[in-house]
């Protein structure tokens, strides 16, 4: 089979989820609503955390970074898919595909690491409250944020360059966005060794932080069960259950995509899962995690009140 030349002048065809569905208009409308919800909820949360000095504490600093990552992550994918459907133009340039892959891997990896740091933050707050402001001082928080961004971007850069160096036999990607697994299926060369490297990276970036999260919340649960105050116990459990809901949605979808062998899931399932962690989760995260929080809602009312006045 002749190699399809992947030059800057060539492009891929992103089939996406809309072209394969029985009711694309309904799915497109749903995706649009979810995207607008993600923009609004994450944008309002970022505004409240940035403008209200009472929220300039470690927990909300990390929450603000989560909202920023969610907002950027969904924006890397959704507008492109929406415009492709409206214009009936599914092509993406070679360079555009590489950029989309790099940004998606960076934002997904950074969120993955950040969720583990957020679990540690909750562990310190509940299990070691007297040392909280020492262990979670601003310098430590910013180091956590920087570590998430830097490690994720370096990993994403390496994977993007290596994935895009393969010769491709076909240009049609049966996926919503440019990601490693669907692109490797188009490669003419032997990708088995690289697939093993992707698996190892997936385990490192997903299962190690997930192990840290499980350990943190196990210790938190043990501490909460010994709390004398029912009110304190309930507040801690509500906060932690919200975080675990976010963790379950994100890690479950990402593990399905990058850790499970490709033989165990079909391209159609991959498409659905990719919609879940690039569009659905960013829209729901602020509602689950933050906008039910009294402190956040109070800050939001104060900030919006000042803007209106």
CSV table of N, CA, C and O in Angstrom, one decimal, residues 243-304:
chain,number,residue,atom,x,y,z
A,243,UNK,N,-15.7,15.8,45.0
A,243,UNK,CA,-14.4,15.6,44.4
A,243,UNK,C,-14.3,14.2,43.8
A,243,UNK,O,-13.9,14.0,42.6
A,244,UNK,N,-14.8,13.2,44.5
A,244,UNK,CA,-14.7,11.8,44.0
A,244,UNK,C,-15.6,11.6,42.7
A,244,UNK,O,-15.3,10.8,41.9
A,245,UNK,N,-16.7,12.4,42.7
A,245,UNK,CA,-17.6,12.3,41.5
A,245,UNK,C,-16.8,12.8,40.2
A,245,UNK,O,-16.8,12.2,39.2
A,246,UNK,N,-16.1,14.0,40.4
A,246,UNK,CA,-15.3,14.5,39.3
A,246,UNK,C,-14.2,13.5,38.9
A,246,UNK,O,-14.0,13.3,37.7
A,247,UNK,N,-13.5,13.0,39.9
A,247,UNK,CA,-12.5,12.0,39.7
A,247,UNK,C,-13.0,10.8,38.9
A,247,UNK,O,-12.4,10.4,38.0
A,248,UNK,N,-14.1,10.3,39.4
A,248,UNK,CA,-14.7,9.1,38.7
A,248,UNK,C,-15.0,9.3,37.3
A,248,UNK,O,-14.7,8.5,36.4
A,249,UNK,N,-15.6,10.5,37.0
A,249,UNK,CA,-15.9,10.8,35.6
A,249,UNK,C,-14.7,10.9,34.7
A,249,UNK,O,-14.6,10.3,33.6
A,250,UNK,N,-13.7,11.7,35.2
A,250,UNK,CA,-12.5,11.9,34.3
A,250,UNK,C,-11.6,10.7,34.2
A,250,UNK,O,-11.3,10.3,33.1
A,251,UNK,N,-11.3,10.1,35.3
A,251,UNK,CA,-10.4,9.0,35.3
A,251,UNK,C,-11.0,7.8,34.6
A,251,UNK,O,-10.3,7.0,33.9
A,252,UNK,N,-12.3,7.6,34.8
A,252,UNK,CA,-13.0,6.4,34.2
A,252,UNK,C,-12.9,6.5,32.7
A,252,UNK,O,-12.5,5.5,32.0
A,253,UNK,N,-13.2,7.7,32.1
A,253,UNK,CA,-13.2,7.9,30.6
A,253,UNK,C,-11.7,7.8,30.1
A,253,UNK,O,-11.5,7.1,29.1
A,254,UNK,N,-10.8,8.5,30.8
A,254,UNK,CA,-9.4,8.5,30.3
A,254,UNK,C,-8.8,7.1,30.4
A,254,UNK,O,-8.0,6.7,29.5
A,255,UNK,N,-9.1,6.3,31.4
A,255,UNK,CA,-8.5,5.0,31.6
A,255,UNK,C,-9.1,4.1,30.5
A,255,UNK,O,-8.3,3.3,29.9
A,256,UNK,N,-10.4,4.2,30.2
A,256,UNK,CA,-11.0,3.4,29.1
A,256,UNK,C,-10.3,3.7,27.8
A,256,UNK,O,-10.0,2.8,27.0
A,257,UNK,N,-9.9,4.9,27.5
A,257,UNK,CA,-9.3,5.3,26.2
A,257,UNK,C,-7.8,4.9,26.1
A,257,UNK,O,-7.4,4.4,25.1
A,258,UNK,N,-7.0,5.1,27.2
A,258,UNK,CA,-5.6,5.1,27.1
A,258,UNK,C,-5.0,3.9,27.8
A,258,UNK,O,-3.8,3.6,27.6
A,259,UNK,N,-5.7,3.2,28.7
A,259,UNK,CA,-5.1,2.1,29.5
A,259,UNK,C,-5.6,0.7,29.0
A,259,UNK,O,-4.9,-0.2,28.8
A,260,UNK,N,-6.9,0.7,28.7
A,260,UNK,CA,-7.5,-0.6,28.2
A,260,UNK,C,-7.0,-0.9,26.8
A,260,UNK,O,-6.8,0.0,26.0
A,261,UNK,N,-6.6,-2.2,26.5
A,261,UNK,CA,-6.2,-2.5,25.2
A,261,UNK,C,-7.2,-2.1,24.1
A,261,UNK,O,-8.4,-2.2,24.4
A,262,UNK,N,-6.8,-1.7,23.0
A,262,UNK,CA,-7.7,-1.2,21.9
A,262,UNK,C,-8.6,-2.3,21.4
A,262,UNK,O,-9.7,-2.0,20.9
A,263,UNK,N,-8.2,-3.6,21.6
A,263,UNK,CA,-9.0,-4.7,21.2
A,263,UNK,C,-10.3,-4.8,22.0
A,263,UNK,O,-11.3,-5.5,21.6
A,264,UNK,N,-10.3,-4.2,23.2
A,264,UNK,CA,-11.5,-4.2,24.1
A,264,UNK,C,-12.5,-3.1,23.8
A,264,UNK,O,-13.6,-3.1,24.5
A,265,UNK,N,-12.2,-2.2,22.9
A,265,UNK,CA,-13.2,-1.2,22.6
A,265,UNK,C,-13.2,-0.8,21.2
A,265,UNK,O,-12.1,-0.8,20.5
A,266,UNK,N,-14.3,-0.4,20.6
A,266,UNK,CA,-14.5,-0.1,19.2
A,266,UNK,C,-14.3,1.4,19.0
A,266,UNK,O,-14.4,2.2,19.9
A,267,UNK,N,-14.1,1.8,17.7
A,267,UNK,CA,-14.0,3.2,17.4
A,267,UNK,C,-15.3,4.0,17.8
A,267,UNK,O,-15.2,5.1,18.3
A,268,UNK,N,-16.4,3.4,17.7
A,268,UNK,CA,-17.7,4.0,18.1
A,268,UNK,C,-17.7,4.3,19.6
A,268,UNK,O,-18.1,5.4,20.1
A,269,UNK,N,-17.2,3.3,20.4
A,269,UNK,CA,-17.2,3.5,21.8
A,269,UNK,C,-16.1,4.6,22.2
A,269,UNK,O,-16.4,5.4,23.1
A,270,UNK,N,-15.0,4.6,21.5
A,270,UNK,CA,-14.0,5.6,21.7
A,270,UNK,C,-14.5,7.0,21.5
A,270,UNK,O,-14.2,7.9,22.2
A,271,UNK,N,-15.4,7.1,20.4
A,271,UNK,CA,-16.0,8.4,20.1
A,271,UNK,C,-16.9,8.9,21.2
A,271,UNK,O,-16.8,10.1,21.6
A,272,UNK,N,-17.7,8.0,21.7
A,272,UNK,CA,-18.6,8.4,22.8
A,272,UNK,C,-17.8,8.8,24.1
A,272,UNK,O,-18.1,9.8,24.7
A,273,UNK,N,-16.8,8.0,24.4
A,273,UNK,CA,-15.9,8.3,25.6
A,273,UNK,C,-15.2,9.6,25.4
A,273,UNK,O,-15.1,10.4,26.3
A,274,UNK,N,-14.7,9.9,24.2
A,274,UNK,CA,-14.0,11.2,24.0
A,274,UNK,C,-15.0,12.4,24.2
A,274,UNK,O,-14.6,13.4,24.7
A,275,UNK,N,-16.2,12.2,23.7
A,275,UNK,CA,-17.2,13.3,23.9
A,275,UNK,C,-17.4,13.5,25.4
A,275,UNK,O,-17.6,14.6,25.9
A,276,UNK,N,-17.4,12.4,26.2
A,276,UNK,CA,-17.7,12.4,27.6
A,276,UNK,C,-16.6,13.3,28.3
A,276,UNK,O,-16.9,14.2,29.1
A,277,UNK,N,-15.3,13.0,28.0
A,277,UNK,CA,-14.3,13.7,28.8
A,277,UNK,C,-13.8,15.0,28.2
A,277,UNK,O,-13.1,15.8,28.9
A,278,UNK,N,-14.2,15.3,27.0
A,278,UNK,CA,-13.8,16.6,26.4
A,278,UNK,C,-15.0,17.6,26.4
A,278,UNK,O,-14.7,18.8,26.3
A,279,UNK,N,-16.2,17.1,26.5
A,279,UNK,CA,-17.4,18.0,26.4
A,279,UNK,C,-18.3,17.9,27.7
A,279,UNK,O,-18.6,18.9,28.3
A,280,UNK,N,-18.7,16.7,28.0
A,280,UNK,CA,-19.6,16.5,29.1
A,280,UNK,C,-19.0,16.9,30.5
A,280,UNK,O,-19.5,17.7,31.3
A,281,UNK,N,-17.8,16.3,30.8
A,281,UNK,CA,-17.2,16.5,32.1
A,281,UNK,C,-16.8,18.0,32.3
A,281,UNK,O,-17.1,18.5,33.4
A,282,UNK,N,-16.2,18.7,31.4
A,282,UNK,CA,-16.0,20.1,31.6
A,282,UNK,C,-17.2,20.9,31.9
A,282,UNK,O,-17.1,21.9,32.6
A,283,UNK,N,-18.3,20.5,31.4
A,283,UNK,CA,-19.6,21.2,31.6
A,283,UNK,C,-20.1,21.0,33.0
A,283,UNK,O,-20.7,21.8,33.7
A,284,UNK,N,-19.9,19.7,33.5
A,284,UNK,CA,-20.5,19.3,34.8
A,284,UNK,C,-19.6,19.6,36.0
A,284,UNK,O,-20.1,19.7,37.1
A,285,UNK,N,-18.3,19.6,35.7
A,285,UNK,CA,-17.4,19.8,36.9
A,285,UNK,C,-17.7,21.0,37.8
A,285,UNK,O,-17.8,20.8,39.0
A,286,UNK,N,-17.9,22.2,37.2
A,286,UNK,CA,-18.2,23.3,38.1
A,286,UNK,C,-19.5,23.2,38.9
A,286,UNK,O,-19.6,23.6,40.1
A,287,UNK,N,-20.5,22.6,38.2
A,287,UNK,CA,-21.8,22.4,38.9
A,287,UNK,C,-21.7,21.4,40.0
A,287,UNK,O,-22.2,21.5,41.1
A,288,UNK,N,-20.9,20.3,39.8
A,288,UNK,CA,-20.7,19.3,40.8
A,288,UNK,C,-19.8,19.8,42.0
A,288,UNK,O,-20.1,19.6,43.2
A,289,UNK,N,-18.8,20.4,41.6
A,289,UNK,CA,-17.7,20.7,42.6
A,289,UNK,C,-17.8,22.0,43.3
A,289,UNK,O,-17.5,22.2,44.5
A,290,UNK,N,-18.2,23.1,42.5
A,290,UNK,CA,-18.0,24.4,43.1
A,290,UNK,C,-19.3,25.2,43.2
A,290,UNK,O,-19.5,25.9,44.2
A,291,UNK,N,-20.2,25.2,42.2
A,291,UNK,CA,-21.3,26.2,42.2
A,291,UNK,C,-22.4,25.8,43.2
A,291,UNK,O,-23.4,26.5,43.3
A,292,UNK,N,-22.2,24.6,43.9
A,292,UNK,CA,-23.1,24.3,45.0
A,292,UNK,C,-22.5,24.8,46.3
A,292,UNK,O,-23.2,24.6,47.4
A,293,UNK,N,-21.3,25.3,46.3
A,293,UNK,CA,-20.6,25.7,47.5
A,293,UNK,C,-21.1,27.1,47.9
A,293,UNK,O,-21.1,28.0,47.1
A,294,UNK,N,-21.5,27.2,49.2
A,294,UNK,CA,-22.0,28.5,49.6
A,294,UNK,C,-21.0,29.6,49.5
A,294,UNK,O,-21.4,30.8,49.2
A,295,UNK,N,-19.7,29.4,49.8
A,295,UNK,CA,-18.7,30.4,49.7
A,295,UNK,C,-18.6,30.9,48.3
A,295,UNK,O,-18.4,32.1,48.0
A,296,UNK,N,-18.6,30.0,47.3
A,296,UNK,CA,-18.4,30.3,45.9
A,296,UNK,C,-19.6,31.1,45.5
A,296,UNK,O,-19.5,32.2,44.8
A,297,UNK,N,-20.8,30.7,45.8
A,297,UNK,CA,-22.0,31.4,45.4
A,297,UNK,C,-22.1,32.8,46.0
A,297,UNK,O,-22.5,33.7,45.4
A,298,UNK,N,-21.7,32.9,47.3
A,298,UNK,CA,-21.6,34.2,47.9
A,298,UNK,C,-20.7,35.1,47.2
A,298,UNK,O,-21.0,36.3,47.0
A,299,UNK,N,-19.5,34.6,46.9
A,299,UNK,CA,-18.5,35.4,46.2
A,299,UNK,C,-19.0,35.8,44.8
A,299,UNK,O,-18.8,37.0,44.4
A,300,UNK,N,-19.7,34.9,44.1
A,300,UNK,CA,-20.2,35.2,42.8
A,300,UNK,C,-21.2,36.3,42.9
A,300,UNK,O,-21.3,37.2,42.0
A,301,UNK,N,-22.1,36.3,43.9
A,301,UNK,CA,-23.1,37.3,44.0
A,301,UNK,C,-22.5,38.7,44.3
A,301,UNK,O,-22.9,39.7,43.7
A,302,UNK,N,-21.4,38.7,45.1
A,302,UNK,CA,-20.7,39.9,45.4
A,302,UNK,C,-20.1,40.5,44.1
A,302,UNK,O,-20.1,41.7,43.9
A,303,UNK,N,-19.4,39.6,43.4
A,303,UNK,CA,-18.7,40.1,42.2
A,303,UNK,C,-19.6,40.6,41.1
A,303,UNK,O,-19.5,41.7,40.5
A,304,UNK,N,-20.7,39.8,40.9
A,304,UNK,CA,-21.7,40.2,39.9
A,304,UNK,C,-22.4,41.5,40.3
A,304,UNK,O,-22.8,42.3,39.5
